């Protein structure tokens, strides 16, 4: 990924580390389009590719003072974009698992609930509630309720005691219930939550 640019790239990188917005803009203009097509070939969605390109360059700007580029800037961008794509697909897998868990939980006893009521909006509500949790509680919840780990397995993965894991889960449940009740009307997500809480 080495486009022809009428500037000394090494000098631009030095200026970037010094906080030069002009240097950053030149590097962006030189690489953004090619980076976009590289990412697009992997994610197959234009909007997602654009967002990931912006994420990569935003991260570079935020870390400009400490950034270390041992090879070329193009090589650095390729590696950074590859990591962003991996993160994107991991998140996509978690989202799909969460949606499937909600549907399965709600239909376990309430098979008569209309399919339309259990739409993506309800999954989004729960996702937002989970994302609002502190990191440790969120990790505990994801391991136990989305990835299907037992409490014992989750505590071992997180390197915490079983009792601490149970505390995280109890607090996570209460926080999610509170989030949903404060931000949304009671919908069939309440049914899904009830069964999701009680699955082990």
GROMACS .gro file of C-alpha atoms in nm:
model
  200
    1UNK     CA    1   0.000   0.000   0.000
    2UNK     CA    2   0.246   0.260  -0.120
    3UNK     CA    3   0.086   0.542  -0.324
    4UNK     CA    4   0.300   0.805  -0.492
    5UNK     CA    5   0.289   1.123  -0.286
    6UNK     CA    6   0.492   1.437  -0.368
    7UNK     CA    7   0.627   1.463  -0.012
    8UNK     CA    8   0.888   1.300   0.205
    9UNK     CA    9   0.678   1.052   0.401
   10UNK     CA   10   0.932   1.025   0.682
   11UNK     CA   11   0.921   1.401   0.725
   12UNK     CA   12   0.541   1.392   0.730
   13UNK     CA   13   0.547   1.131   1.005
   14UNK     CA   14   0.780   1.346   1.214
   15UNK     CA   15   0.545   1.641   1.166
   16UNK     CA   16   0.249   1.421   1.253
   17UNK     CA   17   0.409   1.324   1.584
   18UNK     CA   18   0.459   1.694   1.651
   19UNK     CA   19   0.086   1.750   1.604
   20UNK     CA   20   0.072   1.881   1.249
   21UNK     CA   21  -0.283   1.861   1.114
   22UNK     CA   22  -0.152   1.943   0.767
   23UNK     CA   23   0.078   1.639   0.771
   24UNK     CA   24  -0.206   1.422   0.895
   25UNK     CA   25  -0.433   1.547   0.615
   26UNK     CA   26  -0.171   1.472   0.349
   27UNK     CA   27  -0.122   1.119   0.480
   28UNK     CA   28  -0.498   1.069   0.493
   29UNK     CA   29  -0.543   1.189   0.137
   30UNK     CA   30  -0.260   0.964   0.020
   31UNK     CA   31  -0.384   0.642   0.180
   32UNK     CA   32  -0.754   0.663   0.272
   33UNK     CA   33  -0.899   0.554  -0.062
   34UNK     CA   34  -0.674   0.252  -0.100
   35UNK     CA   35  -0.732   0.156   0.263
   36UNK     CA   36  -1.106   0.181   0.203
   37UNK     CA   37  -1.097  -0.066  -0.086
   38UNK     CA   38  -0.877  -0.306   0.108
   39UNK     CA   39  -1.126  -0.309   0.394
   40UNK     CA   40  -1.427  -0.320   0.161
   41UNK     CA   41  -1.292  -0.641   0.007
   42UNK     CA   42  -1.319  -0.800   0.353
   43UNK     CA   43  -1.638  -0.656   0.503
   44UNK     CA   44  -1.841  -0.627   0.179
   45UNK     CA   45  -2.023  -0.317   0.301
   46UNK     CA   46  -1.936   0.038   0.195
   47UNK     CA   47  -2.063   0.217   0.505
   48UNK     CA   48  -1.884  -0.023   0.737
   49UNK     CA   49  -1.562   0.015   0.538
   50UNK     CA   50  -1.587   0.394   0.563
   51UNK     CA   51  -1.641   0.375   0.938
   52UNK     CA   52  -1.341   0.145   0.985
   53UNK     CA   53  -1.119   0.375   0.777
   54UNK     CA   54  -1.223   0.665   0.999
   55UNK     CA   55  -1.155   0.454   1.310
   56UNK     CA   56  -0.804   0.372   1.189
   57UNK     CA   57  -0.711   0.732   1.114
   58UNK     CA   58  -0.879   0.864   1.430
   59UNK     CA   59  -0.669   0.621   1.634
   60UNK     CA   60  -0.353   0.735   1.455
   61UNK     CA   61  -0.429   1.097   1.533
   62UNK     CA   62  -0.507   1.024   1.897
   63UNK     CA   63  -0.184   0.826   1.938
   64UNK     CA   64   0.029   1.051   1.717
   65UNK     CA   65   0.276   1.150   1.989
   66UNK     CA   66   0.361   0.791   2.084
   67UNK     CA   67   0.305   0.613   1.754
   68UNK     CA   68   0.589   0.387   1.638
   69UNK     CA   69   0.611   0.284   1.275
   70UNK     CA   70   0.885   0.027   1.231
   71UNK     CA   71   0.818  -0.039   0.863
   72UNK     CA   72   0.632   0.186   0.618
   73UNK     CA   73   0.326   0.393   0.696
   74UNK     CA   74   0.136   0.183   0.443
   75UNK     CA   75   0.237  -0.136   0.623
   76UNK     CA   76   0.134   0.016   0.954
   77UNK     CA   77  -0.206   0.109   0.810
   78UNK     CA   78  -0.257  -0.241   0.671
   79UNK     CA   79  -0.188  -0.399   1.010
   80UNK     CA   80  -0.409  -0.147   1.192
   81UNK     CA   81  -0.697  -0.198   0.948
   82UNK     CA   82  -0.663  -0.576   0.973
   83UNK     CA   83  -0.703  -0.551   1.351
   84UNK     CA   84  -1.008  -0.325   1.309
   85UNK     CA   85  -1.167  -0.576   1.071
   86UNK     CA   86  -1.101  -0.861   1.317
   87UNK     CA   87  -1.263  -0.656   1.595
   88UNK     CA   88  -1.559  -0.583   1.367
   89UNK     CA   89  -1.621  -0.951   1.295
   90UNK     CA   90  -1.581  -1.047   1.663
   91UNK     CA   91  -1.841  -0.787   1.758
   92UNK     CA   92  -2.068  -0.906   1.481
   93UNK     CA   93  -2.046  -1.260   1.615
   94UNK     CA   94  -2.134  -1.139   1.967
   95UNK     CA   95  -2.430  -0.937   1.835
   96UNK     CA   96  -2.565  -1.236   1.646
   97UNK     CA   97  -2.525  -1.454   1.954
   98UNK     CA   98  -2.705  -1.198   2.167
   99UNK     CA   99  -2.995  -1.169   1.925
  100UNK     CA  100  -3.026  -1.548   1.907
  101UNK     CA  101  -3.020  -1.570   2.287
  102UNK     CA  102  -3.301  -1.317   2.320
  103UNK     CA  103  -3.517  -1.495   2.064
  104UNK     CA  104  -3.456  -1.834   2.220
  105UNK     CA  105  -3.523  -1.704   2.571
  106UNK     CA  106  -3.849  -1.534   2.481
  107UNK     CA  107  -3.981  -1.822   2.275
  108UNK     CA  108  -3.895  -2.086   2.538
  109UNK     CA  109  -4.228  -2.047   2.717
  110UNK     CA  110  -4.398  -1.772   2.516
  111UNK     CA  111  -4.409  -1.930   2.172
  112UNK     CA  112  -4.736  -1.749   2.100
  113UNK     CA  113  -4.570  -1.405   2.107
  114UNK     CA  114  -4.582  -1.256   1.761
  115UNK     CA  115  -4.250  -1.268   1.580
  116UNK     CA  116  -4.276  -0.900   1.496
  117UNK     CA  117  -4.260  -0.807   1.862
  118UNK     CA  118  -3.921  -0.968   1.901
  119UNK     CA  119  -3.746  -0.763   1.635
  120UNK     CA  120  -3.399  -0.616   1.611
  121UNK     CA  121  -3.505  -0.312   1.810
  122UNK     CA  122  -3.542  -0.521   2.125
  123UNK     CA  123  -3.201  -0.676   2.067
  124UNK     CA  124  -3.058  -0.326   2.032
  125UNK     CA  125  -3.215  -0.225   2.363
  126UNK     CA  126  -3.041  -0.507   2.545
  127UNK     CA  127  -2.713  -0.442   2.365
  128UNK     CA  128  -2.718  -0.079   2.479
  129UNK     CA  129  -2.793  -0.187   2.833
  130UNK     CA  130  -2.503  -0.434   2.832
  131UNK     CA  131  -2.265  -0.174   2.688
  132UNK     CA  132  -2.355   0.060   2.975
  133UNK     CA  133  -2.214  -0.188   3.229
  134UNK     CA  134  -1.868  -0.149   3.383
  135UNK     CA  135  -1.609  -0.359   3.203
  136UNK     CA  136  -1.589  -0.649   3.451
  137UNK     CA  137  -1.965  -0.684   3.486
  138UNK     CA  138  -2.010  -0.668   3.111
  139UNK     CA  139  -1.746  -0.936   3.058
  140UNK     CA  140  -1.908  -1.160   3.319
  141UNK     CA  141  -2.251  -1.120   3.160
  142UNK     CA  142  -2.122  -1.186   2.807
  143UNK     CA  143  -1.938  -1.499   2.914
  144UNK     CA  144  -2.229  -1.648   3.106
  145UNK     CA  145  -2.533  -1.534   2.910
  146UNK     CA  146  -2.405  -1.494   2.555
  147UNK     CA  147  -2.108  -1.726   2.519
  148UNK     CA  148  -2.271  -1.997   2.728
  149UNK     CA  149  -2.004  -2.042   2.996
  150UNK     CA  150  -2.092  -2.175   3.339
  151UNK     CA  151  -2.023  -1.949   3.636
  152UNK     CA  152  -1.722  -2.163   3.722
  153UNK     CA  153  -1.581  -2.143   3.369
  154UNK     CA  154  -1.638  -1.769   3.355
  155UNK     CA  155  -1.467  -1.710   3.690
  156UNK     CA  156  -1.164  -1.907   3.572
  157UNK     CA  157  -1.145  -1.716   3.243
  158UNK     CA  158  -1.166  -1.383   3.426
  159UNK     CA  159  -0.928  -1.491   3.702
  160UNK     CA  160  -1.171  -1.409   3.982
  161UNK     CA  161  -1.342  -1.609   4.254
  162UNK     CA  162  -1.678  -1.774   4.198
  163UNK     CA  163  -1.839  -1.550   4.459
  164UNK     CA  164  -1.705  -1.239   4.286
  165UNK     CA  165  -1.840  -1.366   3.954
  166UNK     CA  166  -2.183  -1.417   4.112
  167UNK     CA  167  -2.172  -1.063   4.252
  168UNK     CA  168  -2.089  -0.927   3.905
  169UNK     CA  169  -2.383  -1.117   3.757
  170UNK     CA  170  -2.629  -1.002   4.022
  171UNK     CA  171  -2.519  -0.640   3.976
  172UNK     CA  172  -2.530  -0.674   3.598
  173UNK     CA  173  -2.885  -0.807   3.608
  174UNK     CA  174  -3.005  -0.524   3.827
  175UNK     CA  175  -2.826  -0.261   3.619
  176UNK     CA  176  -2.972  -0.392   3.292
  177UNK     CA  177  -3.324  -0.410   3.438
  178UNK     CA  178  -3.284  -0.053   3.560
  179UNK     CA  179  -3.150   0.068   3.225
  180UNK     CA  180  -3.436  -0.089   3.030
  181UNK     CA  181  -3.703   0.045   3.265
  182UNK     CA  182  -3.559   0.398   3.256
  183UNK     CA  183  -3.507   0.422   2.882
  184UNK     CA  184  -3.784   0.215   2.725
  185UNK     CA  185  -4.143   0.114   2.769
  186UNK     CA  186  -4.199  -0.239   2.895
  187UNK     CA  187  -4.210  -0.465   2.589
  188UNK     CA  188  -4.160  -0.832   2.519
  189UNK     CA  189  -3.794  -0.776   2.599
  190UNK     CA  190  -3.904  -0.814   2.963
  191UNK     CA  191  -4.006  -1.171   2.883
  192UNK     CA  192  -3.674  -1.233   2.712
  193UNK     CA  193  -3.483  -1.088   3.005
  194UNK     CA  194  -3.666  -1.306   3.255
  195UNK     CA  195  -3.563  -1.627   3.081
  196UNK     CA  196  -3.218  -1.501   2.991
  197UNK     CA  197  -3.148  -1.428   3.360
  198UNK     CA  198  -3.252  -1.778   3.462
  199UNK     CA  199  -3.056  -1.974   3.204
  200UNK     CA  200  -2.729  -2.120   3.337
   0.00000   0.00000   0.00000
